[in-house]
Amino acid sequence: MSAPNDIILFHYPFSPYARRITWYFTLRGIEYAQCVQSPVLPRPDLEALNVSYRRIPVLSIGRDIYCDTRLILRKLEERFPDGRLGATSGEQKAMERLLERWTVDAGVFWRAASLLPSNLPILNDPKFTKDRESFTGRSWDKKDMDRARPESVVHIRDAFELLETTLLADGRDWVLKTEKPTLADIEAIWPFDWLVELQALPPNVISEKQFPKVFAWINRFREALKSARASAPKPVTLKGPEAVNFINNAEFAEQAGRVDENDPLGLKPGAQVQVWPIDSGFSHKDQGQLVTLVPDEVTISKKTKEGKEIHLHAPRWGFRIVEATDGSSRL
Ligand SMILES: N[C@@H](CCC(=O)N[C@@H](CS)C(=O)NCC(=O)O)C(=O)O
C-alpha cells in the first residue's frame, strides 16, 4: 500500500491537536494516508520507526518525520505552496503566529483539557488516566479534576471573551476578514470547537447567549469543513506495518539542512544529541546525530528498527536539545 503524496499522519481521531492537521488537509484537498494510533502507550508502529517522541500527531513525508503540529503546518505550507492557507501580510502573519502561541502555549489548551467532563468514559479508564499523569505530570484523579474545573472555566471564559470582544467583534466571518477560513482560523478555533463538541462548558457561563459571535464562528467553520469534505479526497488508511514498511522504503522528502554556527547552543554538525519537548511528554527523548539546527527547527538522524535512516524534525520553540554525553538526564 502506498501513501498519497508520501504523507502518513499518525493520530487518533479524538485528538484535538491532530484535528489541526486533518482540517488543514480537508480545507486544502490534499491527499494523504493515515495510520490510526492508540490513545495511550505503547505505540508499536512509532516504536518500529524508533520515534521516542510520544505526542500525537506525528507526520511522515517519505523518510522525514515531523513532530509537533506547529512544525507540521509550516512544512505543509512550504510543500504545497499553491493555495496556501497562511497569511501574507506582516500584520496578518503576526496574528496567525500569536494565535498559535495563545492556544498551544499560553494555556488555552491546558485549561480546555482540564474541563473534560468527568463522566467521559475514557476518564474512567485507569489505563488512560495513568498514562496522562505520566504525560502531563499532573493528577488526573476525578476529584482533583473536579476541584480544578471552576478556575479553568474562568480562564476559558476569558478566552471566549477575548475573541468575542476583539477579533470577532466587528461581525467578520473569519479572523483575518477573509472570504474563506485560513490558517489563522485553524490556529484559533481548535480548543474552542473541541470544548463545544464535548459539551464541556457550563451553559450558564459560556454559551451562545454570552458569546454569540464565537459560537457562530464555530458553526461557520464546521459548515466550511463539511462542504470541503464533500469534495476532498478521503484519507487512505494504512495498518501499522504497512506504514512502517512504506517509510522504511521511501526517499527523503527534503535535503538535510545546515547547522547554524552562530546557534546559541554551540552544537556541531554530527553531534550526538537528545531532543525532547519541555511542556508535556517530556520523559520521551529522541537521540541521534545532529543534521539541521536553524532558528526554527532541529533535525536529527536516527535508524529505524530495520536499520533505515530517518530524519526526525522538531520545532525549536518548546523543545530542548542537549549533547547526549553531558549528563542530560539531569535537565
Ligand atoms: N505541541 C504539541 C502538542 C501535542 C499534544 O499534546 N497532543 C496530545 C493529543 S491531543 C498528546 O500527545 N497526548 C498524549 C498522547 O496522545 O500520547 C503539538 O502541537 O503537536
mmCIF file with all atom_site columns, N, CA and C in Angstrom, residues 137-177:
data_model
loop_
_atom_site.group_PDB
_atom_site.id
_atom_site.type_symbol
_atom_site.label_atom_id
_atom_site.label_alt_id
_atom_site.label_comp_id
_atom_site.label_asym_id
_atom_site.label_entity_id
_atom_site.label_seq_id
_atom_site.pdbx_PDB_ins_code
_atom_site.Cartn_x
_atom_site.Cartn_y
_atom_site.Cartn_z
_atom_site.occupancy
_atom_site.B_iso_or_equiv
_atom_site.pdbx_formal_charge
_atom_site.auth_seq_id
_atom_site.auth_comp_id
_atom_site.auth_asym_id
_atom_site.auth_atom_id
_atom_site.pdbx_PDB_model_num
ATOM 1   N N  . GLY A 1 137 ? 2.432   15.159 34.054 1.00 0.00 ? 137 GLY A N  1
ATOM 2   C CA . GLY A 1 137 ? 2.997   15.422 35.365 1.00 0.00 ? 137 GLY A CA 1
ATOM 3   C C  . GLY A 1 137 ? 1.976   15.990 36.342 1.00 0.00 ? 137 GLY A C  1
ATOM 4   N N  . ARG A 1 138 ? 0.666   15.894 36.015 1.00 0.00 ? 138 ARG A N  1
ATOM 5   C CA . ARG A 1 138 ? -0.340  16.365 36.984 1.00 0.00 ? 138 ARG A CA 1
ATOM 6   C C  . ARG A 1 138 ? -1.355  15.249 37.250 1.00 0.00 ? 138 ARG A C  1
ATOM 7   N N  . SER A 1 139 ? -2.154  15.452 38.316 1.00 0.00 ? 139 SER A N  1
ATOM 8   C CA . SER A 1 139 ? -3.121  14.424 38.700 1.00 0.00 ? 139 SER A CA 1
ATOM 9   C C  . SER A 1 139 ? -4.318  14.423 37.739 1.00 0.00 ? 139 SER A C  1
ATOM 10  N N  . TRP A 1 140 ? -4.746  13.228 37.324 1.00 0.00 ? 140 TRP A N  1
ATOM 11  C CA . TRP A 1 140 ? -5.963  13.088 36.514 1.00 0.00 ? 140 TRP A CA 1
ATOM 12  C C  . TRP A 1 140 ? -7.058  12.406 37.338 1.00 0.00 ? 140 TRP A C  1
ATOM 13  N N  . ASP A 1 141 ? -6.843  12.411 38.640 1.00 0.00 ? 141 ASP A N  1
ATOM 14  C CA . ASP A 1 141 ? -7.845  11.863 39.546 1.00 0.00 ? 141 ASP A CA 1
ATOM 15  C C  . ASP A 1 141 ? -9.119  12.710 39.414 1.00 0.00 ? 141 ASP A C  1
ATOM 16  N N  . LYS A 1 142 ? -10.269 12.029 39.387 1.00 0.00 ? 142 LYS A N  1
ATOM 17  C CA . LYS A 1 142 ? -11.522 12.759 39.156 1.00 0.00 ? 142 LYS A CA 1
ATOM 18  C C  . LYS A 1 142 ? -11.754 13.863 40.181 1.00 0.00 ? 142 LYS A C  1
ATOM 19  N N  . LYS A 1 143 ? -11.407 13.551 41.419 1.00 0.00 ? 143 LYS A N  1
ATOM 20  C CA . LYS A 1 143 ? -11.643 14.550 42.480 1.00 0.00 ? 143 LYS A CA 1
ATOM 21  C C  . LYS A 1 143 ? -10.789 15.794 42.221 1.00 0.00 ? 143 LYS A C  1
ATOM 22  N N  . ASP A 1 144 ? -9.523  15.567 41.853 1.00 0.00 ? 144 ASP A N  1
ATOM 23  C CA . ASP A 1 144 ? -8.633  16.707 41.579 1.00 0.00 ? 144 ASP A CA 1
ATOM 24  C C  . ASP A 1 144 ? -9.122  17.497 40.365 1.00 0.00 ? 144 ASP A C  1
ATOM 25  N N  . MET A 1 145 ? -9.606  16.761 39.352 1.00 0.00 ? 145 MET A N  1
ATOM 26  C CA . MET A 1 145 ? -10.100 17.457 38.150 1.00 0.00 ? 145 MET A CA 1
ATOM 27  C C  . MET A 1 145 ? -11.331 18.291 38.487 1.00 0.00 ? 145 MET A C  1
ATOM 28  N N  . ASP A 1 146 ? -12.210 17.719 39.294 1.00 0.00 ? 146 ASP A N  1
ATOM 29  C CA . ASP A 1 146 ? -13.426 18.468 39.666 1.00 0.00 ? 146 ASP A CA 1
ATOM 30  C C  . ASP A 1 146 ? -13.070 19.729 40.459 1.00 0.00 ? 146 ASP A C  1
ATOM 31  N N  . ARG A 1 147 ? -12.040 19.599 41.307 1.00 0.00 ? 147 ARG A N  1
ATOM 32  C CA . ARG A 1 147 ? -11.617 20.750 42.099 1.00 0.00 ? 147 ARG A CA 1
ATOM 33  C C  . ARG A 1 147 ? -11.036 21.856 41.199 1.00 0.00 ? 147 ARG A C  1
ATOM 34  N N  . ALA A 1 148 ? -10.328 21.460 40.147 1.00 0.00 ? 148 ALA A N  1
ATOM 35  C CA . ALA A 1 148 ? -9.654  22.446 39.288 1.00 0.00 ? 148 ALA A CA 1
ATOM 36  C C  . ALA A 1 148 ? -10.616 23.098 38.287 1.00 0.00 ? 148 ALA A C  1
ATOM 37  N N  . ARG A 1 149 ? -11.783 22.467 38.083 1.00 0.00 ? 149 ARG A N  1
ATOM 38  C CA . ARG A 1 149 ? -12.661 22.889 36.990 1.00 0.00 ? 149 ARG A CA 1
ATOM 39  C C  . ARG A 1 149 ? -13.129 24.360 37.084 1.00 0.00 ? 149 ARG A C  1
ATOM 40  N N  . PRO A 1 150 ? -13.618 24.820 38.235 1.00 0.00 ? 150 PRO A N  1
ATOM 41  C CA . PRO A 1 150 ? -14.133 26.204 38.262 1.00 0.00 ? 150 PRO A CA 1
ATOM 42  C C  . PRO A 1 150 ? -13.090 27.227 37.819 1.00 0.00 ? 150 PRO A C  1
ATOM 43  N N  . GLU A 1 151 ? -11.860 27.044 38.253 1.00 0.00 ? 151 GLU A N  1
ATOM 44  C CA . GLU A 1 151 ? -10.815 28.004 37.865 1.00 0.00 ? 151 GLU A CA 1
ATOM 45  C C  . GLU A 1 151 ? -10.576 27.948 36.353 1.00 0.00 ? 151 GLU A C  1
ATOM 46  N N  . SER A 1 152 ? -10.631 26.741 35.793 1.00 0.00 ? 152 SER A N  1
ATOM 47  C CA . SER A 1 152 ? -10.433 26.621 34.343 1.00 0.00 ? 152 SER A CA 1
ATOM 48  C C  . SER A 1 152 ? -11.585 27.239 33.576 1.00 0.00 ? 152 SER A C  1
ATOM 49  N N  . VAL A 1 153 ? -12.799 27.121 34.115 1.00 0.00 ? 153 VAL A N  1
ATOM 50  C CA . VAL A 1 153 ? -13.947 27.773 33.456 1.00 0.00 ? 153 VAL A CA 1
ATOM 51  C C  . VAL A 1 153 ? -13.698 29.281 33.380 1.00 0.00 ? 153 VAL A C  1
ATOM 52  N N  . VAL A 1 154 ? -13.155 29.835 34.448 1.00 0.00 ? 154 VAL A N  1
ATOM 53  C CA . VAL A 1 154 ? -12.874 31.274 34.466 1.00 0.00 ? 154 VAL A CA 1
ATOM 54  C C  . VAL A 1 154 ? -11.872 31.631 33.355 1.00 0.00 ? 154 VAL A C  1
ATOM 55  N N  . HIS A 1 155 ? -10.839 30.808 33.222 1.00 0.00 ? 155 HIS A N  1
ATOM 56  C CA . HIS A 1 155 ? -9.834  31.095 32.194 1.00 0.00 ? 155 HIS A CA 1
ATOM 57  C C  . HIS A 1 155 ? -10.409 30.927 30.789 1.00 0.00 ? 155 HIS A C  1
ATOM 58  N N  . ILE A 1 156 ? -11.199 29.878 30.600 1.00 0.00 ? 156 ILE A N  1
ATOM 59  C CA . ILE A 1 156 ? -11.760 29.648 29.263 1.00 0.00 ? 156 ILE A CA 1
ATOM 60  C C  . ILE A 1 156 ? -12.789 30.738 28.937 1.00 0.00 ? 156 ILE A C  1
ATOM 61  N N  . ARG A 1 157 ? -13.535 31.181 29.938 1.00 0.00 ? 157 ARG A N  1
ATOM 62  C CA . ARG A 1 157 ? -14.472 32.298 29.695 1.00 0.00 ? 157 ARG A CA 1
ATOM 63  C C  . ARG A 1 157 ? -13.687 33.537 29.233 1.00 0.00 ? 157 ARG A C  1
ATOM 64  N N  . ASP A 1 158 ? -12.540 33.749 29.843 1.00 0.00 ? 158 ASP A N  1
ATOM 65  C CA . ASP A 1 158 ? -11.699 34.885 29.455 1.00 0.00 ? 158 ASP A CA 1
ATOM 66  C C  . ASP A 1 158 ? -11.279 34.759 27.984 1.00 0.00 ? 158 ASP A C  1
ATOM 67  N N  . ALA A 1 159 ? -10.963 33.526 27.570 1.00 0.00 ? 159 ALA A N  1
ATOM 68  C CA . ALA A 1 159 ? -10.535 33.311 26.183 1.00 0.00 ? 159 ALA A CA 1
ATOM 69  C C  . ALA A 1 159 ? -11.711 33.554 25.221 1.00 0.00 ? 159 ALA A C  1
ATOM 70  N N  . PHE A 1 160 ? -12.902 33.070 25.580 1.00 0.00 ? 160 PHE A N  1
ATOM 71  C CA . PHE A 1 160 ? -14.087 33.335 24.752 1.00 0.00 ? 160 PHE A CA 1
ATOM 72  C C  . PHE A 1 160 ? -14.332 34.845 24.658 1.00 0.00 ? 160 PHE A C  1
ATOM 73  N N  . GLU A 1 161 ? -14.181 35.509 25.800 1.00 0.00 ? 161 GLU A N  1
ATOM 74  C CA . GLU A 1 161 ? -14.442 36.941 25.850 1.00 0.00 ? 161 GLU A CA 1
ATOM 75  C C  . GLU A 1 161 ? -13.476 37.699 24.940 1.00 0.00 ? 161 GLU A C  1
ATOM 76  N N  . LEU A 1 162 ? -12.221 37.252 24.959 1.00 0.00 ? 162 LEU A N  1
ATOM 77  C CA . LEU A 1 162 ? -11.229 37.918 24.101 1.00 0.00 ? 162 LEU A CA 1
ATOM 78  C C  . LEU A 1 162 ? -11.672 37.850 22.631 1.00 0.00 ? 162 LEU A C  1
ATOM 79  N N  . LEU A 1 163 ? -12.068 36.659 22.199 1.00 0.00 ? 163 LEU A N  1
ATOM 80  C CA . LEU A 1 163 ? -12.474 36.522 20.790 1.00 0.00 ? 163 LEU A CA 1
ATOM 81  C C  . LEU A 1 163 ? -13.731 37.347 20.493 1.00 0.00 ? 163 LEU A C  1
ATOM 82  N N  . GLU A 1 164 ? -14.688 37.248 21.406 1.00 0.00 ? 164 GLU A N  1
ATOM 83  C CA . GLU A 1 164 ? -15.982 37.910 21.185 1.00 0.00 ? 164 GLU A CA 1
ATOM 84  C C  . GLU A 1 164 ? -15.829 39.434 21.092 1.00 0.00 ? 164 GLU A C  1
ATOM 85  N N  . THR A 1 165 ? -14.981 39.979 21.948 1.00 0.00 ? 165 THR A N  1
ATOM 86  C CA . THR A 1 165 ? -14.953 41.448 22.050 1.00 0.00 ? 165 THR A CA 1
ATOM 87  C C  . THR A 1 165 ? -13.811 42.090 21.268 1.00 0.00 ? 165 THR A C  1
ATOM 88  N N  . THR A 1 166 ? -12.919 41.294 20.704 1.00 0.00 ? 166 THR A N  1
ATOM 89  C CA . THR A 1 166 ? -11.848 41.914 19.910 1.00 0.00 ? 166 THR A CA 1
ATOM 90  C C  . THR A 1 166 ? -11.908 41.391 18.476 1.00 0.00 ? 166 THR A C  1
ATOM 91  N N  . LEU A 1 167 ? -11.304 40.226 18.246 1.00 0.00 ? 167 LEU A N  1
ATOM 92  C CA . LEU A 1 167 ? -11.177 39.732 16.870 1.00 0.00 ? 167 LEU A CA 1
ATOM 93  C C  . LEU A 1 167 ? -12.494 39.627 16.115 1.00 0.00 ? 167 LEU A C  1
ATOM 94  N N  . LEU A 1 168 ? -13.517 39.078 16.786 1.00 0.00 ? 168 LEU A N  1
ATOM 95  C CA . LEU A 1 168 ? -14.768 38.827 16.071 1.00 0.00 ? 168 LEU A CA 1
ATOM 96  C C  . LEU A 1 168 ? -15.805 39.933 16.299 1.00 0.00 ? 168 LEU A C  1
ATOM 97  N N  . ALA A 1 169 ? -15.403 40.957 17.032 1.00 0.00 ? 169 ALA A N  1
ATOM 98  C CA . ALA A 1 169 ? -16.380 41.967 17.469 1.00 0.00 ? 169 ALA A CA 1
ATOM 99  C C  . ALA A 1 169 ? -17.045 42.693 16.302 1.00 0.00 ? 169 ALA A C  1
ATOM 100 N N  . ASP A 1 170 ? -16.323 42.874 15.189 1.00 0.00 ? 170 ASP A N  1
ATOM 101 C CA . ASP A 1 170 ? -16.924 43.650 14.090 1.00 0.00 ? 170 ASP A CA 1
ATOM 102 C C  . ASP A 1 170 ? -17.805 42.813 13.178 1.00 0.00 ? 170 ASP A C  1
ATOM 103 N N  . GLY A 1 171 ? -18.068 41.574 13.574 1.00 0.00 ? 171 GLY A N  1
ATOM 104 C CA . GLY A 1 171 ? -19.007 40.746 12.811 1.00 0.00 ? 171 GLY A CA 1
ATOM 105 C C  . GLY A 1 171 ? -18.383 40.033 11.622 1.00 0.00 ? 171 GLY A C  1
ATOM 106 N N  . ARG A 1 172 ? -17.062 40.041 11.532 1.00 0.00 ? 172 ARG A N  1
ATOM 107 C CA . ARG A 1 172 ? -16.406 39.359 10.413 1.00 0.00 ? 172 ARG A CA 1
ATOM 108 C C  . ARG A 1 172 ? -16.690 37.854 10.466 1.00 0.00 ? 172 ARG A C  1
ATOM 109 N N  . ASP A 1 173 ? -16.578 37.217 9.304  1.00 0.00 ? 173 ASP A N  1
ATOM 110 C CA . ASP A 1 173 ? -16.802 35.762 9.265  1.00 0.00 ? 173 ASP A CA 1
ATOM 111 C C  . ASP A 1 173 ? -15.583 34.994 9.749  1.00 0.00 ? 173 ASP A C  1
ATOM 112 N N  . TRP A 1 174 ? -14.401 35.467 9.337  1.00 0.00 ? 174 TRP A N  1
ATOM 113 C CA . TRP A 1 174 ? -13.157 34.727 9.630  1.00 0.00 ? 174 TRP A CA 1
ATOM 114 C C  . TRP A 1 174 ? -12.162 35.670 10.262 1.00 0.00 ? 174 TRP A C  1
ATOM 115 N N  . VAL A 1 175 ? -11.247 35.124 11.062 1.00 0.00 ? 175 VAL A N  1
ATOM 116 C CA . VAL A 1 175 ? -10.449 36.016 11.914 1.00 0.00 ? 175 VAL A CA 1
ATOM 117 C C  . VAL A 1 175 ? -9.618  37.035 11.126 1.00 0.00 ? 175 VAL A C  1
ATOM 118 N N  . LEU A 1 176 ? -9.218  36.691 9.920  1.00 0.00 ? 176 LEU A N  1
ATOM 119 C CA . LEU A 1 176 ? -8.441  37.669 9.151  1.00 0.00 ? 176 LEU A CA 1
ATOM 120 C C  . LEU A 1 176 ? -9.312  38.408 8.137  1.00 0.00 ? 176 LEU A C  1
ATOM 121 N N  . LYS A 1 177 ? -10.608 38.376 8.330  1.00 0.00 ? 177 LYS A N  1
ATOM 122 C CA . LYS A 1 177 ? -11.576 39.070 7.447  1.00 0.00 ? 177 LYS A CA 1
ATOM 123 C C  . LYS A 1 177 ? -11.458 38.580 6.018  1.00 0.00 ? 177 LYS A C  1
#
